[in-house]
Coordinates of C-alpha atoms and ligand atoms in Angstrom, one line a residue:
M6 CA 0.0 -0.2 0.3
G7 CA 1.4 3.6 -1.1
R8 CA 1.3 6.6 0.8
K9 CA -1.9 8.6 1.1
K10 CA -2.2 11.2 -1.3
I11 CA -3.4 14.9 0.0
T12 CA -4.4 17.8 -2.0
V13 CA -4.1 21.3 -0.7
V14 CA -5.9 23.8 -3.1
G15 CA -4.9 27.3 -2.7
A16 CA -1.1 27.6 -1.7
G17 CA -1.4 30.7 -0.2
N18 CA -0.3 31.3 3.5
V19 CA -2.8 28.5 5.1
G20 CA -2.5 26.0 2.1
A21 CA 1.3 26.2 2.1
T22 CA 1.6 26.0 5.9
T23 CA -0.8 23.0 5.7
A24 CA 1.6 21.5 3.3
H25 CA 4.6 22.0 5.2
R26 CA 2.9 20.6 8.4
L27 CA 1.6 17.6 6.6
A28 CA 4.9 16.9 5.2
D29 CA 6.8 17.3 8.5
K30 CA 4.2 14.6 9.9
E31 CA 4.8 12.4 7.0
L32 CA 1.0 12.0 6.4
G33 CA 1.2 11.4 2.9
D34 CA 2.3 12.6 -0.6
I35 CA 1.4 16.2 -1.1
V36 CA -0.2 18.0 -4.4
L37 CA -0.2 22.0 -4.1
V38 CA -2.7 23.6 -6.0
D39 CA -3.0 27.2 -7.2
I40 CA -4.0 29.6 -9.9
I41 CA -0.5 31.4 -10.0
E42 CA 1.8 30.1 -12.3
G43 CA 4.7 28.8 -10.8
M44 CA 3.8 29.5 -7.5
P45 CA 2.6 26.0 -6.2
Q46 CA 5.4 24.5 -8.0
G47 CA 8.0 26.6 -6.3
K48 CA 6.6 26.1 -2.9
A49 CA 6.3 22.3 -3.4
L50 CA 9.8 22.2 -4.6
D51 CA 11.0 24.3 -1.7
L52 CA 9.3 21.7 0.8
A53 CA 10.7 19.0 -1.1
E54 CA 14.0 20.3 -0.6
S55 CA 13.5 20.4 3.2
G56 CA 12.9 16.5 3.1
P57 CA 16.5 15.6 3.5
I58 CA 17.2 17.9 6.4
E59 CA 13.7 17.4 8.2
G60 CA 13.8 13.5 7.6
Y61 CA 10.7 13.2 5.6
D62 CA 9.8 11.0 2.2
S63 CA 6.5 12.9 1.4
R64 CA 6.6 13.6 -2.2
L65 CA 5.6 17.2 -2.9
V66 CA 4.3 18.1 -6.3
G67 CA 2.8 21.5 -7.3
T68 CA 0.5 22.5 -10.2
N69 CA -1.8 24.7 -11.8
G70 CA -4.3 22.1 -12.7
Y71 CA -6.0 18.9 -11.3
R72 CA -4.4 16.1 -13.3
E73 CA -1.7 15.5 -10.7
T74 CA -4.3 15.5 -8.1
A75 CA -6.3 12.3 -9.4
G76 CA -7.0 9.6 -6.9
S77 CA -6.7 11.8 -4.0
D78 CA -7.6 10.7 -0.4
I79 CA -8.3 13.9 1.2
V80 CA -8.4 17.4 -0.5
V81 CA -7.9 20.4 1.6
I82 CA -9.7 23.4 0.2
T83 CA -8.1 27.0 1.1
S84 CA -8.5 28.7 -2.3
G85 CA -10.1 32.0 -2.0
I86 CA -9.2 35.5 -0.8
A87 CA -8.7 36.0 2.9
R88 CA -9.9 39.0 5.1
K89 CA -8.3 42.4 4.9
P90 CA -8.7 44.9 8.0
G91 CA -12.3 45.9 8.6
M92 CA -13.6 42.9 6.4
S93 CA -16.0 40.6 7.9
R94 CA -15.7 36.8 6.9
D95 CA -19.1 37.5 5.2
D96 CA -17.7 39.9 2.9
L97 CA -15.9 37.3 1.2
L98 CA -19.3 35.3 0.3
N99 CA -19.7 35.6 -3.2
T100 CA -16.2 35.7 -4.4
N101 CA -15.2 32.6 -2.5
A102 CA -18.3 30.8 -3.3
G103 CA -17.5 30.9 -7.2
I104 CA -13.9 29.8 -6.4
V105 CA -14.8 27.1 -3.8
G106 CA -17.8 25.8 -6.1
S107 CA -15.2 25.4 -9.2
V108 CA -12.7 23.7 -7.1
A109 CA -15.3 21.1 -5.6
E110 CA -16.3 20.2 -9.3
E111 CA -12.9 19.5 -10.2
V112 CA -12.1 17.5 -7.1
A113 CA -15.2 15.5 -7.6
R114 CA -14.1 14.7 -11.2
H115 CA -10.7 13.8 -10.1
S116 CA -10.9 12.3 -6.6
P117 CA -14.7 10.8 -6.8
N118 CA -13.6 9.1 -3.4
A119 CA -12.1 11.8 -1.4
I120 CA -12.8 13.4 1.8
I121 CA -13.1 17.4 1.5
I122 CA -11.9 19.6 4.2
V123 CA -13.0 23.0 3.6
V124 CA -11.1 26.0 5.1
S125 CA -12.3 28.9 2.9
N126 CA -14.4 31.6 4.5
P127 CA -17.1 32.2 5.3
L128 CA -16.3 28.7 6.6
D129 CA -19.8 27.0 7.0
A130 CA -21.5 28.5 3.8
M131 CA -18.4 27.4 2.0
A132 CA -18.8 24.0 3.2
Q133 CA -22.2 23.9 2.0
V134 CA -21.1 25.1 -1.5
A135 CA -18.5 22.4 -1.4
L136 CA -21.2 19.7 -0.5
R137 CA -23.5 20.7 -3.2
R138 CA -21.2 21.2 -6.2
S139 CA -19.2 18.1 -5.2
G140 CA -22.2 16.0 -4.8
F141 CA -20.3 14.1 -2.2
P142 CA -22.2 12.5 0.6
K143 CA -22.1 14.8 3.7
H144 CA -19.9 12.7 5.7
R145 CA -17.3 13.5 3.1
V146 CA -17.5 17.3 3.3
I147 CA -16.3 18.8 6.5
G148 CA -15.5 22.3 7.6
M149 CA -12.7 23.3 9.8
A150 CA -13.2 26.0 12.2
G151 CA -14.0 24.5 15.7
V152 CA -10.6 23.1 16.3
L153 CA -9.0 26.4 15.5
D154 CA -11.6 28.4 17.6
S155 CA -11.4 25.8 20.6
A156 CA -7.6 26.0 20.4
R157 CA -7.7 29.8 20.6
M158 CA -9.9 29.5 23.7
R159 CA -7.4 26.8 25.3
T160 CA -4.4 29.3 24.6
F161 CA -6.4 32.1 26.6
L162 CA -7.3 29.7 29.5
A163 CA -4.1 28.1 29.8
E164 CA -2.7 31.5 29.9
A165 CA -5.3 32.7 32.7
L166 CA -4.4 29.5 34.6
N167 CA -0.9 29.7 34.3
V168 CA -1.0 25.9 33.2
S169 CA 0.2 24.0 30.2
V170 CA -2.3 24.2 27.1
E171 CA -2.1 20.5 26.9
N172 CA -4.1 20.5 30.2
V173 CA -7.0 22.5 29.0
T174 CA -9.7 21.4 26.6
A175 CA -12.5 23.7 25.3
F176 CA -15.3 23.3 23.1
V177 CA -16.6 25.8 20.7
L178 CA -20.1 25.3 18.8
G179 CA -22.0 27.0 16.5
G180 CA -20.8 28.7 13.2
H181 CA -17.3 30.0 12.4
G182 CA -18.5 34.0 12.9
D183 CA -19.0 36.3 15.3
T184 CA -22.2 34.2 17.0
M185 CA -19.9 31.1 17.7
V186 CA -20.6 29.7 20.9
P187 CA -17.6 28.9 23.2
L188 CA -19.1 26.4 26.1
V189 CA -17.3 27.1 29.2
R190 CA -19.5 24.7 30.9
Y191 CA -17.8 22.0 28.7
S192 CA -14.1 23.5 29.0
T193 CA -11.9 21.8 31.5
C194 CA -8.3 22.0 33.1
A195 CA -7.0 18.5 33.9
G196 CA -10.6 17.4 34.2
I197 CA -11.8 20.0 36.4
P198 CA -14.5 22.4 35.0
V199 CA -12.6 26.0 34.5
A200 CA -16.0 27.5 36.1
E201 CA -14.6 26.3 39.1
L202 CA -11.1 27.6 38.7
L203 CA -11.6 31.1 37.1
P204 CA -13.8 34.0 38.2
K205 CA -16.8 34.7 36.0
D206 CA -15.2 38.1 34.5
V207 CA -12.2 36.5 33.3
L208 CA -14.3 33.5 31.6
D209 CA -16.6 36.3 30.1
Q210 CA -13.3 38.1 28.8
I211 CA -11.9 34.7 27.3
V212 CA -15.3 34.1 25.7
T213 CA -15.3 37.4 23.9
R214 CA -11.6 37.1 22.8
T215 CA -12.2 33.7 21.3
R216 CA -15.0 35.0 19.5
N217 CA -12.9 37.8 18.0
G218 CA -9.8 35.8 17.7
G219 CA -9.4 35.8 13.9
A220 CA -10.2 39.6 13.9
E221 CA -7.7 40.1 16.6
I222 CA -5.0 38.3 14.2
V223 CA -6.2 40.2 11.1
S224 CA -6.0 43.7 13.0
L225 CA -2.2 42.8 13.9
L226 CA -1.1 41.4 10.5
K227 CA -2.7 44.1 8.4
T228 CA -2.3 42.3 5.2
G229 CA -4.1 38.9 5.6
S230 CA -5.2 36.7 8.3
A231 CA -4.1 33.9 10.6
Y232 CA -2.6 30.8 9.3
Y233 CA -0.4 28.9 11.5
A234 CA -3.1 28.0 14.0
P235 CA -5.7 27.3 10.9
S236 CA -3.3 25.1 9.3
A237 CA -2.4 23.3 12.5
A238 CA -6.0 22.7 13.0
T239 CA -6.4 21.5 9.9
V240 CA -3.4 19.0 10.0
E241 CA -5.3 17.8 13.2
M242 CA -8.4 16.8 11.1
V243 CA -6.3 15.2 8.2
E244 CA -4.5 13.0 10.5
A245 CA -7.5 11.8 12.6
I246 CA -8.9 10.7 9.1
I247 CA -5.5 9.3 7.6
K248 CA -4.7 7.4 10.9
D249 CA -8.7 6.2 11.4
K250 CA -8.3 7.8 15.2
K251 CA -12.1 8.1 15.5
K252 CA -11.1 11.5 17.1
I253 CA -14.0 13.5 18.7
L254 CA -13.3 17.0 17.4
P255 CA -15.5 20.3 16.8
C256 CA -16.2 20.6 13.1
A257 CA -18.8 22.0 10.6
A258 CA -20.9 19.3 9.6
Y259 CA -24.1 19.2 7.7
L260 CA -26.9 18.8 9.9
E261 CA -30.4 17.1 9.6
G262 CA -32.2 17.6 12.6
E263 CA -29.2 17.5 15.1
Y264 CA -29.1 20.1 17.6
G265 CA -32.4 21.1 16.4
V266 CA -30.8 22.4 12.8
S267 CA -31.6 21.2 9.5
G268 CA -29.9 21.4 6.0
L269 CA -27.2 23.7 7.1
Y270 CA -23.3 23.3 8.2
V271 CA -22.8 24.4 12.0
G272 CA -19.9 23.5 14.1
V273 CA -20.7 20.6 16.4
P274 CA -18.5 17.6 18.1
V275 CA -17.9 14.8 15.5
K276 CA -16.2 11.6 15.4
L277 CA -13.6 11.7 12.8
G278 CA -12.0 8.7 11.1
A279 CA -11.3 7.0 7.7
K280 CA -14.8 7.4 6.4
G281 CA -14.7 11.1 7.3
I282 CA -17.5 12.1 9.7
E283 CA -18.5 8.9 11.4
E284 CA -20.8 10.3 14.1
I285 CA -22.5 13.5 14.9
I286 CA -21.9 13.8 18.7
Q287 CA -25.0 15.4 20.5
I288 CA -24.4 16.8 24.0
N289 CA -26.8 18.5 26.4
L290 CA -27.0 22.1 26.4
T291 CA -28.8 24.4 28.6
T292 CA -31.8 26.5 27.0
E293 CA -29.7 29.5 26.9
E294 CA -26.7 27.5 25.2
R295 CA -29.2 25.8 22.8
A296 CA -30.6 29.2 21.8
E297 CA -27.3 30.8 21.2
V298 CA -26.6 27.6 18.8
Q299 CA -29.8 28.3 16.9
K300 CA -28.8 32.2 16.6
S301 CA -25.7 30.9 15.1
A302 CA -27.3 28.7 12.9
A303 CA -29.6 31.5 11.8
A304 CA -26.6 33.5 10.8
V305 CA -25.3 30.7 8.7
Q306 CA -28.6 30.6 7.1
E307 CA -28.8 34.1 6.3
L308 CA -25.4 33.6 4.4
V309 CA -26.7 30.4 2.7
H310 CA -29.8 32.0 1.4
V311 CA -27.9 34.8 -0.7
L312 CA -25.5 32.0 -2.1
K313 CA -26.1 31.2 -5.8
I314 CA -25.4 27.6 -5.5
Ligands
LIG404 N1 -11.6 28.3 8.4 C1 -11.0 29.0 9.1 O1 -11.1 29.0 10.4 C2 -9.9 29.6 8.6 C3 -8.7 30.3 9.2 C4 -7.9 31.0 8.3 C5 -8.1 31.2 7.2 N2 -9.5 30.9 6.4 C6 -9.7 31.2 5.1 O2 -8.7 30.6 4.3 C7 -8.6 31.0 3.0 C8 -7.2 31.1 2.6 O3 -6.5 32.2 3.4 P1 -4.9 32.4 3.2 O4 -4.4 33.2 4.2 O5 -4.3 31.1 3.1 O6 -5.3 33.4 1.8 P2 -4.1 33.4 0.7 O7 -4.6 34.6 0.0 O8 -2.7 33.8 1.6 O9 -4.4 32.2 -0.4 C9 -5.4 32.0 -1.1 C10 -4.8 31.3 -2.4 O10 -6.0 30.6 -3.0 C11 -5.5 31.0 -4.2 N3 -6.7 30.9 -5.4 C12 -7.9 32.0 -5.4 N4 -8.3 31.4 -6.5 C13 -8.0 29.9 -6.5 C14 -8.7 28.8 -7.5 N5 -9.6 28.9 -8.0 N6 -8.0 27.8 -7.5 C15 -6.7 27.4 -6.8 N7 -6.2 28.5 -6.1 C16 -6.9 29.6 -6.0 C17 -4.8 32.4 -4.4 O11 -4.0 32.5 -5.7 C18 -4.0 32.4 -3.0 O12 -2.7 32.0 -3.3 C19 -9.6 32.4 3.0 O13 -11.0 32.2 2.5 C20 -9.7 32.4 4.4 O14 -10.6 33.5 4.9 C21 -10.2 30.2 7.2

């Protein structure tokens, strides 16, 4: 059995860093696709030339087409334009829908059995575009957001608690936007609920900072948006699938009744394994938390409503 084949579409900040991390972990052979001539080829060659030093044998190929992507096991879609200061994720909607839709069609044509991980924003709406345009079943089209949002929350919690980030778990549900739902009640430090360890005002600040986590980086960088943590989050999902880990991670999944939401991508805990989303995990929510998830889903619905897909 040969190595798995992973295609990363969009060789910009998130795509190239994802390819870098995938190669470092030797998760498979990697094809980088972008529309800019020479750029994916150059980045793939540069990454391949790090192999002898870093000790990975992943083969890396860059291309402006899809022939080289044929038969991919996983395709990560990062193509599109990134947020600029003052721009909301929703401003990206129609430009990125056109890009993600055409990419999803190419993926379906060349890699009919692939699992698609969508990264392009606005995330939940783009996952929906990829689902429709690929024609894939819902368990093979997954959105990356919750792993990133909860990693941000874990960073802030660990900092406030002055403990290892590895001790801290956090759950962020809902859409990947200002209405996301960081769940303090399900966040723990070494198994202890964080609500028992930190005062409410500190937790409230952490929830707000998590919600604005993407915008905080955008305003610091001034050109472009975050990519180190987004690529790390994407690679955790790829690894869970490739190694059939059955890992429970918050991801954007197409819901059909779960959490009271139907026909939409919303962030929920899912079990990721070789088949993609193998289960949607339903956790008990308080009336207030449930209302927040519904509100977040309504924000996603508004975007999807205006999409021409
Ligand atoms: N889901 C998340 O949590 C999350 C986190 C970070 C970034 N993002 C999103 O990921 C996307 C990529 O961000 P980035 O920082 O890498 O942007 P970037 O501008 O650095 O890279 C995007 C790349 O896509 C390429 N591209 C455009 N149209 C294409 C097409 N039709 N086919 C192939 N490639 C195409 C561009 O040439 C560019 O190189 C953005 O939409 C951004 O908002 C999402």
